[in-house]
Amino acid sequence: MGANLSTRAFADAVIRRGVASDAAALATFAARTFAEAFADGTSPDDMQAHLAATYRPDLQARELADPAVVTLLALHDDRIVGFAQVRLNANAPACVTLPDAVELQRFYADRSVHGTGLTTRLMQFALDAARELGGRHAWLGVWERNTRAMAFYRKAGFDDIGSTHYVVGSDRQIDRVFLASLSPLDMQKAVRSPESTHTEQA
């Protein structure tokens, strides 16, 4: 019963593209959800250094204005409860050998929406955005300790194809690299689970 009530509570959540005026709220939300997801495995100094270098209104404003980046916001009662960023990235890990692969750079959700189906909807929008950027495949990096996120990505149609590194402050962490086909036939099995989800990561 609780899960059904929670699902209905977020049924009217809106998913839209971010705009310049969202920069401050997005920076705050992104910093909070990143810290919540990875604080247990990262020293406070490294975490603070990463947040200061990655999440500030001026940086998010630049991303929102970048035509090579699509930022999607999930909002409930005009409050950000999730976001995804998809981007063209020429510096993919060596295990990503396909030239038409677009990066799902970030995928974060507030704990309040876990289990409501909203993250599944957000993933669908993100994969559509990757197609709009010309992608035939999508790839992402996920922290090797983030088993929940890896399970979500597998259910969304991604396969583990290798590893790379992700630096948080001075901490060089290992990410697993996941890849999904964006072909309609291949995606029939994808995005099946209402679970939440390092892309540069959550």
PDB file of N, CA, C and O in Angstrom, residues 79-119:
ATOM      1  N   ARG A  79       9.645  21.485  -7.561  1.00  0.00           N
ATOM      2  CA  ARG A  79      10.899  21.192  -6.876  1.00  0.00           C
ATOM      3  C   ARG A  79      11.638  20.106  -7.635  1.00  0.00           C
ATOM      4  O   ARG A  79      11.043  19.111  -8.042  1.00  0.00           O
ATOM      5  N   ILE A  80      12.948  20.287  -7.846  1.00  0.00           N
ATOM      6  CA  ILE A  80      13.726  19.275  -8.547  1.00  0.00           C
ATOM      7  C   ILE A  80      13.826  18.020  -7.675  1.00  0.00           C
ATOM      8  O   ILE A  80      14.251  18.088  -6.520  1.00  0.00           O
ATOM      9  N   VAL A  81      13.418  16.893  -8.226  1.00  0.00           N
ATOM     10  CA  VAL A  81      13.516  15.617  -7.509  1.00  0.00           C
ATOM     11  C   VAL A  81      14.384  14.616  -8.264  1.00  0.00           C
ATOM     12  O   VAL A  81      14.621  13.499  -7.791  1.00  0.00           O
ATOM     13  N   GLY A  82      14.874  15.005  -9.437  1.00  0.00           N
ATOM     14  CA  GLY A  82      15.774  14.150 -10.204  1.00  0.00           C
ATOM     15  C   GLY A  82      16.300  14.920 -11.401  1.00  0.00           C
ATOM     16  O   GLY A  82      15.688  15.892 -11.838  1.00  0.00           O
ATOM     17  N   PHE A  83      17.464  14.501 -11.908  1.00  0.00           N
ATOM     18  CA  PHE A  83      17.947  15.101 -13.148  1.00  0.00           C
ATOM     19  C   PHE A  83      18.881  14.137 -13.860  1.00  0.00           C
ATOM     20  O   PHE A  83      19.459  13.218 -13.263  1.00  0.00           O
ATOM     21  N   ALA A  84      18.983  14.337 -15.159  1.00  0.00           N
ATOM     22  CA  ALA A  84      19.889  13.556 -15.998  1.00  0.00           C
ATOM     23  C   ALA A  84      20.572  14.509 -16.962  1.00  0.00           C
ATOM     24  O   ALA A  84      19.970  15.484 -17.410  1.00  0.00           O
ATOM     25  N   GLN A  85      21.833  14.216 -17.265  1.00  0.00           N
ATOM     26  CA  GLN A  85      22.554  14.971 -18.280  1.00  0.00           C
ATOM     27  C   GLN A  85      23.154  14.001 -19.290  1.00  0.00           C
ATOM     28  O   GLN A  85      23.803  13.021 -18.918  1.00  0.00           O
ATOM     29  N   VAL A  86      22.916  14.295 -20.553  1.00  0.00           N
ATOM     30  CA  VAL A  86      23.431  13.506 -21.669  1.00  0.00           C
ATOM     31  C   VAL A  86      24.331  14.420 -22.479  1.00  0.00           C
ATOM     32  O   VAL A  86      23.977  15.571 -22.737  1.00  0.00           O
ATOM     33  N   ARG A  87      25.511  13.934 -22.880  1.00  0.00           N
ATOM     34  CA  ARG A  87      26.416  14.818 -23.617  1.00  0.00           C
ATOM     35  C   ARG A  87      27.232  14.066 -24.659  1.00  0.00           C
ATOM     36  O   ARG A  87      27.492  12.869 -24.534  1.00  0.00           O
ATOM     37  N   LEU A  88      27.616  14.828 -25.689  1.00  0.00           N
ATOM     38  CA  LEU A  88      28.601  14.347 -26.640  1.00  0.00           C
ATOM     39  C   LEU A  88      29.960  14.456 -25.987  1.00  0.00           C
ATOM     40  O   LEU A  88      30.319  15.511 -25.470  1.00  0.00           O
ATOM     41  N   ASN A  89      30.717  13.374 -25.953  1.00  0.00           N
ATOM     42  CA  ASN A  89      31.998  13.343 -25.262  1.00  0.00           C
ATOM     43  C   ASN A  89      33.004  12.595 -26.116  1.00  0.00           C
ATOM     44  O   ASN A  89      32.883  11.385 -26.317  1.00  0.00           O
ATOM     45  N   ALA A  90      34.004  13.340 -26.616  1.00  0.00           N
ATOM     46  CA  ALA A  90      35.017  12.723 -27.480  1.00  0.00           C
ATOM     47  C   ALA A  90      36.061  11.945 -26.697  1.00  0.00           C
ATOM     48  O   ALA A  90      36.914  11.272 -27.286  1.00  0.00           O
ATOM     49  N   ASN A  91      36.005  12.029 -25.377  1.00  0.00           N
ATOM     50  CA  ASN A  91      37.015  11.376 -24.531  1.00  0.00           C
ATOM     51  C   ASN A  91      36.425  10.186 -23.782  1.00  0.00           C
ATOM     52  O   ASN A  91      36.580  10.063 -22.572  1.00  0.00           O
ATOM     53  N   ALA A  92      35.742   9.332 -24.486  1.00  0.00           N
ATOM     54  CA  ALA A  92      35.163   8.144 -23.864  1.00  0.00           C
ATOM     55  C   ALA A  92      36.265   7.180 -23.452  1.00  0.00           C
ATOM     56  O   ALA A  92      37.363   7.192 -24.026  1.00  0.00           O
ATOM     57  N   PRO A  93      36.009   6.319 -22.471  1.00  0.00           N
ATOM     58  CA  PRO A  93      36.993   5.300 -22.093  1.00  0.00           C
ATOM     59  C   PRO A  93      37.345   4.400 -23.267  1.00  0.00           C
ATOM     60  O   PRO A  93      36.556   4.243 -24.208  1.00  0.00           O
ATOM     61  N   ALA A  94      38.528   3.787 -23.197  1.00  0.00           N
ATOM     62  CA  ALA A  94      39.016   2.959 -24.306  1.00  0.00           C
ATOM     63  C   ALA A  94      38.082   1.799 -24.619  1.00  0.00           C
ATOM     64  O   ALA A  94      38.023   1.337 -25.767  1.00  0.00           O
ATOM     65  N   CYS A  95      37.331   1.325 -23.634  1.00  0.00           N
ATOM     66  CA  CYS A  95      36.439   0.188 -23.867  1.00  0.00           C
ATOM     67  C   CYS A  95      35.204   0.567 -24.686  1.00  0.00           C
ATOM     68  O   CYS A  95      34.477  -0.302 -25.177  1.00  0.00           O
ATOM     69  N   VAL A  96      34.945   1.879 -24.821  1.00  0.00           N
ATOM     70  CA  VAL A  96      33.839   2.336 -25.671  1.00  0.00           C
ATOM     71  C   VAL A  96      34.412   2.557 -27.065  1.00  0.00           C
ATOM     72  O   VAL A  96      35.026   3.587 -27.341  1.00  0.00           O
ATOM     73  N   THR A  97      34.254   1.598 -27.931  1.00  0.00           N
ATOM     74  CA  THR A  97      34.912   1.626 -29.240  1.00  0.00           C
ATOM     75  C   THR A  97      33.999   2.128 -30.360  1.00  0.00           C
ATOM     76  O   THR A  97      34.454   2.300 -31.489  1.00  0.00           O
ATOM     77  N   LEU A  98      32.737   2.361 -30.081  1.00  0.00           N
ATOM     78  CA  LEU A  98      31.798   2.785 -31.110  1.00  0.00           C
ATOM     79  C   LEU A  98      31.814   4.303 -31.257  1.00  0.00           C
ATOM     80  O   LEU A  98      31.709   5.031 -30.262  1.00  0.00           O
ATOM     81  N   PRO A  99      31.927   4.825 -32.473  1.00  0.00           N
ATOM     82  CA  PRO A  99      32.027   6.270 -32.660  1.00  0.00           C
ATOM     83  C   PRO A  99      30.714   7.013 -32.452  1.00  0.00           C
ATOM     84  O   PRO A  99      30.697   8.228 -32.344  1.00  0.00           O
ATOM     85  N   ASP A 100      29.610   6.296 -32.409  1.00  0.00           N
ATOM     86  CA  ASP A 100      28.301   6.939 -32.293  1.00  0.00           C
ATOM     87  C   ASP A 100      27.685   6.724 -30.905  1.00  0.00           C
ATOM     88  O   ASP A 100      26.477   6.657 -30.751  1.00  0.00           O
ATOM     89  N   ALA A 101      28.537   6.636 -29.892  1.00  0.00           N
ATOM     90  CA  ALA A 101      28.067   6.428 -28.522  1.00  0.00           C
ATOM     91  C   ALA A 101      28.029   7.754 -27.778  1.00  0.00           C
ATOM     92  O   ALA A 101      29.010   8.494 -27.747  1.00  0.00           O
ATOM     93  N   VAL A 102      26.892   8.078 -27.193  1.00  0.00           N
ATOM     94  CA  VAL A 102      26.674   9.313 -26.439  1.00  0.00           C
ATOM     95  C   VAL A 102      26.724   8.987 -24.954  1.00  0.00           C
ATOM     96  O   VAL A 102      26.239   7.937 -24.513  1.00  0.00           O
ATOM     97  N   GLU A 103      27.301   9.888 -24.157  1.00  0.00           N
ATOM     98  CA  GLU A 103      27.465   9.630 -22.724  1.00  0.00           C
ATOM     99  C   GLU A 103      26.249  10.064 -21.910  1.00  0.00           C
ATOM    100  O   GLU A 103      25.769  11.190 -22.036  1.00  0.00           O
ATOM    101  N   LEU A 104      25.769   9.165 -21.084  1.00  0.00           N
ATOM    102  CA  LEU A 104      24.835   9.532 -20.017  1.00  0.00           C
ATOM    103  C   LEU A 104      25.712   9.924 -18.839  1.00  0.00           C
ATOM    104  O   LEU A 104      26.167   9.079 -18.069  1.00  0.00           O
ATOM    105  N   GLN A 105      25.992  11.221 -18.725  1.00  0.00           N
ATOM    106  CA  GLN A 105      27.012  11.703 -17.794  1.00  0.00           C
ATOM    107  C   GLN A 105      26.544  11.686 -16.349  1.00  0.00           C
ATOM    108  O   GLN A 105      27.313  11.351 -15.441  1.00  0.00           O
ATOM    109  N   ARG A 106      25.308  12.090 -16.133  1.00  0.00           N
ATOM    110  CA  ARG A 106      24.793  12.179 -14.764  1.00  0.00           C
ATOM    111  C   ARG A 106      23.363  11.679 -14.714  1.00  0.00           C
ATOM    112  O   ARG A 106      22.560  11.953 -15.610  1.00  0.00           O
ATOM    113  N   PHE A 107      23.052  10.996 -13.625  1.00  0.00           N
ATOM    114  CA  PHE A 107      21.685  10.515 -13.414  1.00  0.00           C
ATOM    115  C   PHE A 107      21.467  10.408 -11.911  1.00  0.00           C
ATOM    116  O   PHE A 107      22.008   9.513 -11.262  1.00  0.00           O
ATOM    117  N   TYR A 108      20.714  11.341 -11.359  1.00  0.00           N
ATOM    118  CA  TYR A 108      20.524  11.426  -9.913  1.00  0.00           C
ATOM    119  C   TYR A 108      19.047  11.576  -9.577  1.00  0.00           C
ATOM    120  O   TYR A 108      18.302  12.223 -10.326  1.00  0.00           O
ATOM    121  N   ALA A 109      18.656  11.025  -8.455  1.00  0.00           N
ATOM    122  CA  ALA A 109      17.279  11.182  -8.003  1.00  0.00           C
ATOM    123  C   ALA A 109      17.244  11.350  -6.494  1.00  0.00           C
ATOM    124  O   ALA A 109      18.057  10.773  -5.772  1.00  0.00           O
ATOM    125  N   ASP A 110      16.319  12.142  -6.040  1.00  0.00           N
ATOM    126  CA  ASP A 110      16.097  12.302  -4.607  1.00  0.00           C
ATOM    127  C   ASP A 110      15.581  10.991  -4.018  1.00  0.00           C
ATOM    128  O   ASP A 110      14.864  10.237  -4.684  1.00  0.00           O
ATOM    129  N   ARG A 111      15.956  10.733  -2.790  1.00  0.00           N
ATOM    130  CA  ARG A 111      15.533   9.476  -2.160  1.00  0.00           C
ATOM    131  C   ARG A 111      14.017   9.353  -2.074  1.00  0.00           C
ATOM    132  O   ARG A 111      13.475   8.249  -2.052  1.00  0.00           O
ATOM    133  N   SER A 112      13.322  10.483  -2.060  1.00  0.00           N
ATOM    134  CA  SER A 112      11.865  10.444  -1.952  1.00  0.00           C
ATOM    135  C   SER A 112      11.189   9.816  -3.153  1.00  0.00           C
ATOM    136  O   SER A 112      10.034   9.386  -3.067  1.00  0.00           O
ATOM    137  N   VAL A 113      11.869   9.745  -4.296  1.00  0.00           N
ATOM    138  CA  VAL A 113      11.247   9.190  -5.494  1.00  0.00           C
ATOM    139  C   VAL A 113      11.676   7.755  -5.771  1.00  0.00           C
ATOM    140  O   VAL A 113      11.215   7.153  -6.736  1.00  0.00           O
ATOM    141  N   HIS A 114      12.542   7.204  -4.954  1.00  0.00           N
ATOM    142  CA  HIS A 114      12.949   5.827  -5.160  1.00  0.00           C
ATOM    143  C   HIS A 114      11.733   4.903  -5.088  1.00  0.00           C
ATOM    144  O   HIS A 114      10.929   4.973  -4.159  1.00  0.00           O
ATOM    145  N   GLY A 115      11.617   4.024  -6.070  1.00  0.00           N
ATOM    146  CA  GLY A 115      10.523   3.067  -6.073  1.00  0.00           C
ATOM    147  C   GLY A 115       9.210   3.592  -6.612  1.00  0.00           C
ATOM    148  O   GLY A 115       8.204   2.879  -6.582  1.00  0.00           O
ATOM    149  N   THR A 116       9.179   4.828  -7.137  1.00  0.00           N
ATOM    150  CA  THR A 116       7.925   5.404  -7.635  1.00  0.00           C
ATOM    151  C   THR A 116       7.751   5.246  -9.140  1.00  0.00           C
ATOM    152  O   THR A 116       6.681   5.537  -9.656  1.00  0.00           O
ATOM    153  N   GLY A 117       8.780   4.822  -9.847  1.00  0.00           N
ATOM    154  CA  GLY A 117       8.714   4.752 -11.301  1.00  0.00           C
ATOM    155  C   GLY A 117       9.228   5.990 -11.994  1.00  0.00           C
ATOM    156  O   GLY A 117       9.396   6.003 -13.218  1.00  0.00           O
ATOM    157  N   LEU A 118       9.488   7.058 -11.237  1.00  0.00           N
ATOM    158  CA  LEU A 118       9.928   8.297 -11.868  1.00  0.00           C
ATOM    159  C   LEU A 118      11.311   8.162 -12.497  1.00  0.00           C
ATOM    160  O   LEU A 118      11.583   8.726 -13.564  1.00  0.00           O
ATOM    161  N   THR A 119      12.193   7.396 -11.871  1.00  0.00           N
ATOM    162  CA  THR A 119      13.522   7.234 -12.460  1.00  0.00           C
ATOM    163  C   THR A 119      13.447   6.468 -13.783  1.00  0.00           C
ATOM    164  O   THR A 119      14.244   6.710 -14.689  1.00  0.00           O
TER     165      THR A 119
END
